[in-house]
Amino acid sequence: ELYELSLPEKVERIQRREFVRIHVVVPIEYKIEKNEDNKFLKGILVDISGGGLRFATDNEINVGEVIELKLRDINTEDEILIKGQCVRLNKESNGKYICAVSYYEMSNKIREKIIESIFTLMRKQMAIR
């Protein structure tokens, strides 16, 4: 028997993530690594995963800049310090900026803490529904 195969008419791209991403609204502090004033600024965490996060800020951040981020561990309330790089910046209609950050030089211990916090948040969100 002989079969003839043809290419599909429509190809659909499916996004595959290495880490689960969860939407949150949590205060976060950040500073641009190269800034001389070394002052942490306030922002709002929009979503987070084991590979990166997005946060809202009033300040414009250049793509490629290295950022230090401070957030609270959901389970222990410990402060978690994360280093990341701005990979994308979008300006919203309300004037705020949404900065997408990819983690940079992260230890497995910190990544595990973040993933643990994500699953805790997911369980809490499912309990509410």
mmCIF file of N, CA and C in Angstrom:
data_model
loop_
_atom_site.group_PDB
_atom_site.id
_atom_site.type_symbol
_atom_site.label_atom_id
_atom_site.label_comp_id
_atom_site.label_asym_id
_atom_site.label_seq_id
_atom_site.Cartn_x
_atom_site.Cartn_y
_atom_site.Cartn_z
ATOM 1 N N GLU A 1 0.833 -1.191 0.000
ATOM 2 C CA GLU A 1 0.000 0.000 0.000
ATOM 3 C C GLU A 1 0.871 1.245 0.000
ATOM 4 N N LEU A 2 0.401 2.280 -0.626
ATOM 5 C CA LEU A 2 1.123 3.534 -0.718
ATOM 6 C C LEU A 2 0.204 4.652 -0.220
ATOM 7 N N TYR A 3 0.740 5.465 0.707
ATOM 8 C CA TYR A 3 -0.028 6.589 1.240
ATOM 9 C C TYR A 3 0.631 7.890 0.834
ATOM 10 N N GLU A 4 -0.178 8.852 0.496
ATOM 11 C CA GLU A 4 0.346 10.169 0.160
ATOM 12 C C GLU A 4 0.023 11.113 1.317
ATOM 13 N N LEU A 5 1.051 11.795 1.818
ATOM 14 C CA LEU A 5 0.872 12.751 2.917
ATOM 15 C C LEU A 5 0.982 14.161 2.374
ATOM 16 N N SER A 6 0.186 15.058 2.923
ATOM 17 C CA SER A 6 0.289 16.463 2.529
ATOM 18 C C SER A 6 0.434 17.317 3.779
ATOM 19 N N LEU A 7 0.959 18.506 3.606
ATOM 20 C CA LEU A 7 1.113 19.426 4.727
ATOM 21 C C LEU A 7 -0.252 19.952 5.149
ATOM 22 N N PRO A 8 -0.437 20.240 6.435
ATOM 23 C CA PRO A 8 -1.723 20.797 6.878
ATOM 24 C C PRO A 8 -1.942 22.192 6.292
ATOM 25 N N GLU A 9 -3.211 22.546 6.091
ATOM 26 C CA GLU A 9 -3.532 23.864 5.544
ATOM 27 C C GLU A 9 -3.280 24.962 6.566
ATOM 28 N N LYS A 10 -3.564 24.649 7.812
ATOM 29 C CA LYS A 10 -3.414 25.651 8.872
ATOM 30 C C LYS A 10 -2.523 25.064 9.958
ATOM 31 N N VAL A 11 -1.501 25.832 10.341
ATOM 32 C CA VAL A 11 -0.614 25.403 11.423
ATOM 33 C C VAL A 11 -0.896 26.293 12.621
ATOM 34 N N GLU A 12 -1.155 25.691 13.746
ATOM 35 C CA GLU A 12 -1.452 26.441 14.959
ATOM 36 C C GLU A 12 -0.302 26.265 15.934
ATOM 37 N N ARG A 13 0.212 27.401 16.427
ATOM 38 C CA ARG A 13 1.318 27.354 17.372
ATOM 39 C C ARG A 13 0.757 27.276 18.778
ATOM 40 N N ILE A 14 1.236 26.318 19.543
ATOM 41 C CA ILE A 14 0.810 26.172 20.932
ATOM 42 C C ILE A 14 1.979 26.568 21.817
ATOM 43 N N GLN A 15 1.703 27.460 22.759
ATOM 44 C CA GLN A 15 2.766 27.911 23.641
ATOM 45 C C GLN A 15 2.998 26.876 24.731
ATOM 46 N N ARG A 16 4.239 26.475 24.901
ATOM 47 C CA ARG A 16 4.588 25.521 25.951
ATOM 48 C C ARG A 16 5.534 26.206 26.913
ATOM 49 N N ARG A 17 5.188 26.165 28.175
ATOM 50 C CA ARG A 17 6.021 26.788 29.188
ATOM 51 C C ARG A 17 6.688 25.715 30.027
ATOM 52 N N GLU A 18 7.883 26.052 30.453
ATOM 53 C CA GLU A 18 8.605 25.135 31.327
ATOM 54 C C GLU A 18 8.017 25.203 32.736
ATOM 55 N N PHE A 19 7.513 26.381 33.119
ATOM 56 C CA PHE A 19 6.979 26.599 34.465
ATOM 57 C C PHE A 19 5.544 27.101 34.393
ATOM 58 N N VAL A 20 4.755 26.747 35.400
ATOM 59 C CA VAL A 20 3.386 27.247 35.492
ATOM 60 C C VAL A 20 3.434 28.716 35.907
ATOM 61 N N ARG A 21 2.549 29.523 35.343
ATOM 62 C CA ARG A 21 2.492 30.961 35.639
ATOM 63 C C ARG A 21 1.178 31.250 36.341
ATOM 64 N N ILE A 22 1.236 32.086 37.380
ATOM 65 C CA ILE A 22 0.020 32.422 38.124
ATOM 66 C C ILE A 22 -0.123 33.937 38.218
ATOM 67 N N HIS A 23 -1.365 34.409 38.062
ATOM 68 C CA HIS A 23 -1.654 35.840 38.167
ATOM 69 C C HIS A 23 -1.846 36.202 39.634
ATOM 70 N N VAL A 24 -1.211 37.281 40.045
ATOM 71 C CA VAL A 24 -1.304 37.757 41.426
ATOM 72 C C VAL A 24 -1.329 39.280 41.414
ATOM 73 N N VAL A 25 -1.710 39.854 42.525
ATOM 74 C CA VAL A 25 -1.595 41.295 42.727
ATOM 75 C C VAL A 25 -0.967 41.461 44.103
ATOM 76 N N VAL A 26 0.351 41.631 44.111
ATOM 77 C CA VAL A 26 1.125 41.660 45.349
ATOM 78 C C VAL A 26 2.152 42.787 45.254
ATOM 79 N N PRO A 27 2.363 43.537 46.344
ATOM 80 C CA PRO A 27 3.408 44.573 46.297
ATOM 81 C C PRO A 27 4.790 43.952 46.078
ATOM 82 N N ILE A 28 5.624 44.687 45.369
ATOM 83 C CA ILE A 28 6.991 44.243 45.101
ATOM 84 C C ILE A 28 7.875 45.482 45.141
ATOM 85 N N GLU A 29 9.129 45.301 45.483
ATOM 86 C CA GLU A 29 10.083 46.404 45.424
ATOM 87 C C GLU A 29 11.176 46.020 44.440
ATOM 88 N N TYR A 30 11.715 47.015 43.762
ATOM 89 C CA TYR A 30 12.758 46.733 42.779
ATOM 90 C C TYR A 30 13.710 47.912 42.673
ATOM 91 N N LYS A 31 14.906 47.623 42.187
ATOM 92 C CA LYS A 31 15.838 48.698 41.840
ATOM 93 C C LYS A 31 16.654 48.273 40.634
ATOM 94 N N ILE A 32 16.995 49.263 39.828
ATOM 95 C CA ILE A 32 17.832 49.027 38.659
ATOM 96 C C ILE A 32 19.265 48.902 39.178
ATOM 97 N N GLU A 33 19.938 47.832 38.810
ATOM 98 C CA GLU A 33 21.249 47.546 39.369
ATOM 99 C C GLU A 33 22.268 48.665 39.141
ATOM 100 N N LYS A 34 22.230 49.306 37.972
ATOM 101 C CA LYS A 34 23.260 50.312 37.663
ATOM 102 C C LYS A 34 22.948 51.704 38.225
ATOM 103 N N ASN A 35 21.745 51.903 38.802
ATOM 104 C CA ASN A 35 21.406 53.226 39.344
ATOM 105 C C ASN A 35 22.254 53.556 40.562
ATOM 106 N N GLU A 36 22.749 54.787 40.619
ATOM 107 C CA GLU A 36 23.627 55.202 41.708
ATOM 108 C C GLU A 36 22.878 55.392 43.028
ATOM 109 N N ASP A 37 21.615 55.859 42.973
ATOM 110 C CA ASP A 37 20.900 56.156 44.222
ATOM 111 C C ASP A 37 20.597 54.901 45.043
ATOM 112 N N ASN A 38 20.628 53.721 44.402
ATOM 113 C CA ASN A 38 20.498 52.437 45.108
ATOM 114 C C ASN A 38 19.219 52.321 45.936
ATOM 115 N N LYS A 39 18.187 53.048 45.537
ATOM 116 C CA LYS A 39 16.930 53.076 46.276
ATOM 117 C C LYS A 39 15.945 52.099 45.658
ATOM 118 N N PHE A 40 15.255 51.331 46.510
ATOM 119 C CA PHE A 40 14.213 50.430 46.010
ATOM 120 C C PHE A 40 12.953 51.232 45.710
ATOM 121 N N LEU A 41 12.340 50.940 44.574
ATOM 122 C CA LEU A 41 11.094 51.574 44.154
ATOM 123 C C LEU A 41 9.958 50.578 44.314
ATOM 124 N N LYS A 42 8.734 51.084 44.365
ATOM 125 C CA LYS A 42 7.577 50.206 44.569
ATOM 126 C C LYS A 42 6.922 49.851 43.238
ATOM 127 N N GLY A 43 6.424 48.620 43.181
ATOM 128 C CA GLY A 43 5.689 48.154 42.025
ATOM 129 C C GLY A 43 4.661 47.135 42.484
ATOM 130 N N ILE A 44 3.901 46.612 41.539
ATOM 131 C CA ILE A 44 2.897 45.587 41.828
ATOM 132 C C ILE A 44 3.190 44.367 40.969
ATOM 133 N N LEU A 45 3.375 43.229 41.617
ATOM 134 C CA LEU A 45 3.582 41.970 40.915
ATOM 135 C C LEU A 45 2.291 41.608 40.197
ATOM 136 N N VAL A 46 2.382 41.289 38.898
ATOM 137 C CA VAL A 46 1.215 40.973 38.078
ATOM 138 C C VAL A 46 1.086 39.462 37.888
ATOM 139 N N ASP A 47 2.206 38.813 37.576
ATOM 140 C CA ASP A 47 2.222 37.351 37.511
ATOM 141 C C ASP A 47 3.641 36.859 37.753
ATOM 142 N N ILE A 48 3.730 35.570 38.091
ATOM 143 C CA ILE A 48 5.026 35.000 38.454
ATOM 144 C C ILE A 48 5.070 33.527 38.060
ATOM 145 N N SER A 49 6.271 33.071 37.700
ATOM 146 C CA SER A 49 6.500 31.654 37.409
ATOM 147 C C SER A 49 7.896 31.303 37.899
ATOM 148 N N GLY A 50 8.280 30.063 37.714
ATOM 149 C CA GLY A 50 9.616 29.640 38.096
ATOM 150 C C GLY A 50 10.695 30.173 37.172
ATOM 151 N N GLY A 51 10.307 30.793 36.067
ATOM 152 C CA GLY A 51 11.280 31.296 35.108
ATOM 153 C C GLY A 51 11.324 32.808 34.976
ATOM 154 N N GLY A 52 10.303 33.483 35.502
ATOM 155 C CA GLY A 52 10.268 34.937 35.392
ATOM 156 C C GLY A 52 9.012 35.505 36.001
ATOM 157 N N LEU A 53 8.853 36.802 35.886
ATOM 158 C CA LEU A 53 7.679 37.478 36.447
ATOM 159 C C LEU A 53 7.407 38.732 35.647
ATOM 160 N N ARG A 54 6.237 39.318 35.898
ATOM 161 C CA ARG A 54 5.886 40.618 35.334
ATOM 162 C C ARG A 54 5.394 41.496 36.473
ATOM 163 N N PHE A 55 5.789 42.769 36.443
ATOM 164 C CA PHE A 55 5.294 43.692 37.454
ATOM 165 C C PHE A 55 4.958 45.038 36.826
ATOM 166 N N ALA A 56 4.032 45.749 37.483
ATOM 167 C CA ALA A 56 3.596 47.068 37.032
ATOM 168 C C ALA A 56 4.369 48.129 37.803
ATOM 169 N N THR A 57 4.742 49.195 37.112
ATOM 170 C CA THR A 57 5.483 50.286 37.735
ATOM 171 C C THR A 57 5.124 51.603 37.056
ATOM 172 N N ASP A 58 5.378 52.698 37.754
ATOM 173 C CA ASP A 58 5.176 54.027 37.168
ATOM 174 C C ASP A 58 6.382 54.452 36.339
ATOM 175 N N ASN A 59 7.493 53.725 36.488
ATOM 176 C CA ASN A 59 8.755 54.134 35.880
ATOM 177 C C ASN A 59 9.102 53.312 34.646
ATOM 178 N N GLU A 60 9.678 53.984 33.674
ATOM 179 C CA GLU A 60 10.135 53.299 32.462
ATOM 180 C C GLU A 60 11.455 52.595 32.769
ATOM 181 N N ILE A 61 11.580 51.362 32.310
ATOM 182 C CA ILE A 61 12.786 50.562 32.508
ATOM 183 C C ILE A 61 13.277 50.138 31.130
ATOM 184 N N ASN A 62 14.558 50.240 30.900
ATOM 185 C CA ASN A 62 15.099 49.858 29.599
ATOM 186 C C ASN A 62 15.208 48.344 29.480
ATOM 187 N N VAL A 63 14.810 47.820 28.319
ATOM 188 C CA VAL A 63 14.969 46.394 28.047
ATOM 189 C C VAL A 63 16.460 46.073 28.116
ATOM 190 N N GLY A 64 16.778 44.975 28.805
ATOM 191 C CA GLY A 64 18.175 44.572 28.969
ATOM 192 C C GLY A 64 18.755 44.953 30.319
ATOM 193 N N GLU A 65 18.095 45.886 31.028
ATOM 194 C CA GLU A 65 18.620 46.293 32.332
ATOM 195 C C GLU A 65 18.466 45.181 33.362
ATOM 196 N N VAL A 66 19.465 45.083 34.232
ATOM 197 C CA VAL A 66 19.432 44.105 35.319
ATOM 198 C C VAL A 66 18.737 44.759 36.507
ATOM 199 N N ILE A 67 17.799 44.010 37.089
ATOM 200 C CA ILE A 67 16.945 44.526 38.161
ATOM 201 C C ILE A 67 17.071 43.621 39.380
ATOM 202 N N GLU A 68 17.126 44.231 40.567
ATOM 203 C CA GLU A 68 17.034 43.474 41.816
ATOM 204 C C GLU A 68 15.600 43.617 42.307
ATOM 205 N N LEU A 69 14.988 42.496 42.672
ATOM 206 C CA LEU A 69 13.587 42.495 43.104
ATOM 207 C C LEU A 69 13.482 41.936 44.516
ATOM 208 N N LYS A 70 12.585 42.529 45.291
ATOM 209 C CA LYS A 70 12.308 42.066 46.648
ATOM 210 C C LYS A 70 10.838 41.702 46.732
ATOM 211 N N LEU A 71 10.553 40.447 47.122
ATOM 212 C CA LEU A 71 9.170 40.076 47.382
ATOM 213 C C LEU A 71 9.104 39.154 48.582
ATOM 214 N N ARG A 72 7.901 38.898 49.068
ATOM 215 C CA ARG A 72 7.700 38.074 50.260
ATOM 216 C C ARG A 72 7.344 36.648 49.871
ATOM 217 N N ASP A 73 7.952 35.691 50.560
ATOM 218 C CA ASP A 73 7.599 34.281 50.409
ATOM 219 C C ASP A 73 6.187 34.112 50.969
ATOM 220 N N ILE A 74 5.287 33.544 50.179
ATOM 221 C CA ILE A 74 3.887 33.382 50.575
ATOM 222 C C ILE A 74 3.761 32.505 51.825
ATOM 223 N N ASN A 75 4.599 31.483 51.923
ATOM 224 C CA ASN A 75 4.485 30.522 53.026
ATOM 225 C C ASN A 75 5.133 30.997 54.323
ATOM 226 N N THR A 76 6.291 31.653 54.224
ATOM 227 C CA THR A 76 7.042 31.993 55.437
ATOM 228 C C THR A 76 7.097 33.481 55.726
ATOM 229 N N GLU A 77 6.675 34.316 54.778
ATOM 230 C CA GLU A 77 6.784 35.775 54.869
ATOM 231 C C GLU A 77 8.236 36.249 54.829
ATOM 232 N N ASP A 78 9.178 35.327 54.572
ATOM 233 C CA ASP A 78 10.584 35.728 54.413
ATOM 234 C C ASP A 78 10.713 36.597 53.174
ATOM 235 N N GLU A 79 11.707 37.477 53.219
ATOM 236 C CA GLU A 79 11.982 38.307 52.056
ATOM 237 C C GLU A 79 12.810 37.493 51.058
ATOM 238 N N ILE A 80 12.408 37.528 49.792
ATOM 239 C CA ILE A 80 13.153 36.838 48.740
ATOM 240 C C ILE A 80 13.773 37.907 47.844
ATOM 241 N N LEU A 81 15.081 37.823 47.652
ATOM 242 C CA LEU A 81 15.773 38.737 46.749
ATOM 243 C C LEU A 81 16.044 38.005 45.447
ATOM 244 N N ILE A 82 15.639 38.608 44.350
ATOM 245 C CA ILE A 82 15.776 38.002 43.030
ATOM 246 C C ILE A 82 16.504 38.980 42.122
ATOM 247 N N LYS A 83 17.365 38.459 41.297
ATOM 248 C CA LYS A 83 18.005 39.280 40.266
ATOM 249 C C LYS A 83 17.403 38.843 38.937
ATOM 250 N N GLY A 84 17.067 39.805 38.099
ATOM 251 C CA GLY A 84 16.478 39.488 36.808
ATOM 252 C C GLY A 84 16.865 40.504 35.766
ATOM 253 N N GLN A 85 16.461 40.232 34.545
ATOM 254 C CA GLN A 85 16.730 41.148 33.445
ATOM 255 C C GLN A 85 15.414 41.504 32.764
ATOM 256 N N CYS A 86 15.214 42.786 32.514
ATOM 257 C CA CYS A 86 14.014 43.239 31.803
ATOM 258 C C CYS A 86 14.100 42.743 30.361
ATOM 259 N N VAL A 87 13.152 41.888 29.972
ATOM 260 C CA VAL A 87 13.154 41.349 28.605
ATOM 261 C C VAL A 87 12.083 41.999 27.727
ATOM 262 N N ARG A 88 11.123 42.695 28.358
ATOM 263 C CA ARG A 88 10.057 43.350 27.595
ATOM 264 C C ARG A 88 9.426 44.414 28.476
ATOM 265 N N LEU A 89 9.040 45.536 27.871
ATOM 266 C CA LEU A 89 8.359 46.599 28.605
ATOM 267 C C LEU A 89 7.192 47.088 27.759
ATOM 268 N N ASN A 90 5.991 47.070 28.323
ATOM 269 C CA ASN A 90 4.806 47.561 27.624
ATOM 270 C C ASN A 90 4.213 48.719 28.406
ATOM 271 N N LYS A 91 3.820 49.768 27.686
ATOM 272 C CA LYS A 91 3.136 50.894 28.331
ATOM 273 C C LYS A 91 1.639 50.665 28.214
ATOM 274 N N GLU A 92 0.958 50.682 29.343
ATOM 275 C CA GLU A 92 -0.494 50.481 29.385
ATOM 276 C C GLU A 92 -1.212 51.804 29.119
ATOM 277 N N SER A 93 -2.505 51.717 28.833
ATOM 278 C CA SER A 93 -3.292 52.923 28.547
ATOM 279 C C SER A 93 -3.411 53.831 29.780
ATOM 280 N N ASN A 94 -3.242 53.262 30.986
ATOM 281 C CA ASN A 94 -3.336 54.066 32.215
ATOM 282 C C ASN A 94 -2.004 54.746 32.554
ATOM 283 N N GLY A 95 -0.995 54.605 31.686
ATOM 284 C CA GLY A 95 0.289 55.262 31.918
ATOM 285 C C GLY A 95 1.304 54.398 32.656
ATOM 286 N N LYS A 96 0.856 53.287 33.213
ATOM 287 C CA LYS A 96 1.770 52.378 33.923
ATOM 288 C C LYS A 96 2.553 51.550 32.913
ATOM 289 N N TYR A 97 3.681 51.049 33.358
ATOM 290 C CA TYR A 97 4.510 50.157 32.548
ATOM 291 C C TYR A 97 4.431 48.749 33.122
ATOM 292 N N ILE A 98 4.382 47.751 32.243
ATOM 293 C CA ILE A 98 4.449 46.354 32.652
ATOM 294 C C ILE A 98 5.802 45.828 32.202
ATOM 295 N N CYS A 99 6.623 45.461 33.175
ATOM 296 C CA CYS A 99 7.975 44.989 32.907
ATOM 297 C C CYS A 99 8.010 43.469 33.046
ATOM 298 N N ALA A 100 8.430 42.793 31.982
ATOM 299 C CA ALA A 100 8.604 41.340 32.001
ATOM 300 C C ALA A 100 10.066 41.054 32.339
ATOM 301 N N VAL A 101 10.265 40.225 33.361
ATOM 302 C CA VAL A 101 11.609 39.946 33.872
ATOM 303 C C VAL A 101 11.910 38.459 33.746
ATOM 304 N N SER A 102 13.089 38.167 33.227
ATOM 305 C CA SER A 102 13.589 36.800 33.202
ATOM 306 C C SER A 102 14.638 36.690 34.301
ATOM 307 N N TYR A 103 14.539 35.650 35.146
ATOM 308 C CA TYR A 103 15.481 35.509 36.253
ATOM 309 C C TYR A 103 16.900 35.376 35.736
ATOM 310 N N TYR A 104 17.823 35.824 36.553
ATOM 311 C CA TYR A 104 19.214 35.973 36.168
ATOM 312 C C TYR A 104 20.049 35.437 37.321
ATOM 313 N N GLU A 105 20.914 34.487 37.074
ATOM 314 C CA GLU A 105 21.805 33.939 38.117
ATOM 315 C C GLU A 105 21.018 33.486 39.347
ATOM 316 N N MET A 106 19.969 32.704 39.169
ATOM 317 C CA MET A 106 19.138 32.297 40.303
ATOM 318 C C MET A 106 19.549 30.922 40.819
ATOM 319 N N SER A 107 19.617 30.807 42.154
ATOM 320 C CA SER A 107 19.942 29.512 42.754
ATOM 321 C C SER A 107 18.712 28.608 42.692
ATOM 322 N N ASN A 108 18.944 27.318 42.689
ATOM 323 C CA ASN A 108 17.829 26.358 42.686
ATOM 324 C C ASN A 108 16.991 26.494 43.951
ATOM 325 N N LYS A 109 17.622 26.842 45.076
ATOM 326 C CA LYS A 109 16.916 27.008 46.351
ATOM 327 C C LYS A 109 15.857 28.119 46.251
ATOM 328 N N ILE A 110 16.254 29.245 45.678
ATOM 329 C CA ILE A 110 15.315 30.371 45.521
ATOM 330 C C ILE A 110 14.218 29.993 44.522
ATOM 331 N N ARG A 111 14.593 29.362 43.415
ATOM 332 C CA ARG A 111 13.598 28.950 42.411
ATOM 333 C C ARG A 111 12.568 28.007 43.043
ATOM 334 N N GLU A 112 13.039 27.057 43.868
ATOM 335 C CA GLU A 112 12.128 26.126 44.545
ATOM 336 C C GLU A 112 11.184 26.863 45.484
ATOM 337 N N LYS A 113 11.689 27.884 46.199
ATOM 338 C CA LYS A 113 10.845 28.700 47.089
ATOM 339 C C LYS A 113 9.728 29.378 46.298
ATOM 340 N N ILE A 114 10.095 29.920 45.135
ATOM 341 C CA ILE A 114 9.116 30.612 44.291
ATOM 342 C C ILE A 114 8.067 29.621 43.793
ATOM 343 N N ILE A 115 8.497 28.466 43.315
ATOM 344 C CA ILE A 115 7.567 27.456 42.797
ATOM 345 C C ILE A 115 6.647 26.965 43.909
ATOM 346 N N GLU A 116 7.200 26.782 45.108
ATOM 347 C CA GLU A 116 6.392 26.377 46.268
ATOM 348 C C GLU A 116 5.307 27.425 46.557
ATOM 349 N N SER A 117 5.707 28.696 46.521
ATOM 350 C CA SER A 117 4.757 29.787 46.767
ATOM 351 C C SER A 117 3.660 29.809 45.712
ATOM 352 N N ILE A 118 4.030 29.547 44.453
ATOM 353 C CA ILE A 118 3.057 29.526 43.359
ATOM 354 C C ILE A 118 2.008 28.449 43.611
ATOM 355 N N PHE A 119 2.458 27.247 44.000
ATOM 356 C CA PHE A 119 1.497 26.168 44.247
ATOM 357 C C PHE A 119 0.625 26.452 45.468
ATOM 358 N N THR A 120 1.175 27.114 46.482
ATOM 359 C CA THR A 120 0.364 27.520 47.641
ATOM 360 C C THR A 120 -0.728 28.486 47.186
ATOM 361 N N LEU A 121 -0.345 29.482 46.362
ATOM 362 C CA LEU A 121 -1.324 30.443 45.845
ATOM 363 C C LEU A 121 -2.393 29.760 45.005
ATOM 364 N N MET A 122 -1.980 28.800 44.181
ATOM 365 C CA MET A 122 -2.940 28.079 43.337
ATOM 366 C C MET A 122 -3.959 27.314 44.188
ATOM 367 N N ARG A 123 -3.475 26.685 45.254
ATOM 368 C CA ARG A 123 -4.391 25.958 46.157
ATOM 369 C C ARG A 123 -5.377 26.915 46.807
ATOM 370 N N LYS A 124 -4.888 28.087 47.228
ATOM 371 C CA LYS A 124 -5.767 29.093 47.848
ATOM 372 C C LYS A 124 -6.806 29.592 46.845
ATOM 373 N N GLN A 125 -6.367 29.839 45.607
ATOM 374 C CA GLN A 125 -7.300 30.327 44.582
ATOM 375 C C GLN A 125 -8.352 29.279 44.244
ATOM 376 N N MET A 126 -7.952 28.001 44.215
ATOM 377 C CA MET A 126 -8.923 26.937 43.928
ATOM 378 C C MET A 126 -9.930 26.771 45.060
ATOM 379 N N ALA A 127 -9.491 27.004 46.285
ATOM 380 C CA ALA A 127 -10.389 26.888 47.449
ATOM 381 C C ALA A 127 -11.450 27.987 47.440
ATOM 382 N N ILE A 128 -11.114 29.151 46.873
ATOM 383 C CA ILE A 128 -12.054 30.266 46.804
ATOM 384 C C ILE A 128 -13.165 29.990 45.802
ATOM 385 N N ARG A 129 -12.837 29.306 44.701
ATOM 386 C CA ARG A 129 -13.823 29.063 43.631
ATOM 387 C C ARG A 129 -14.885 28.135 44.008
#
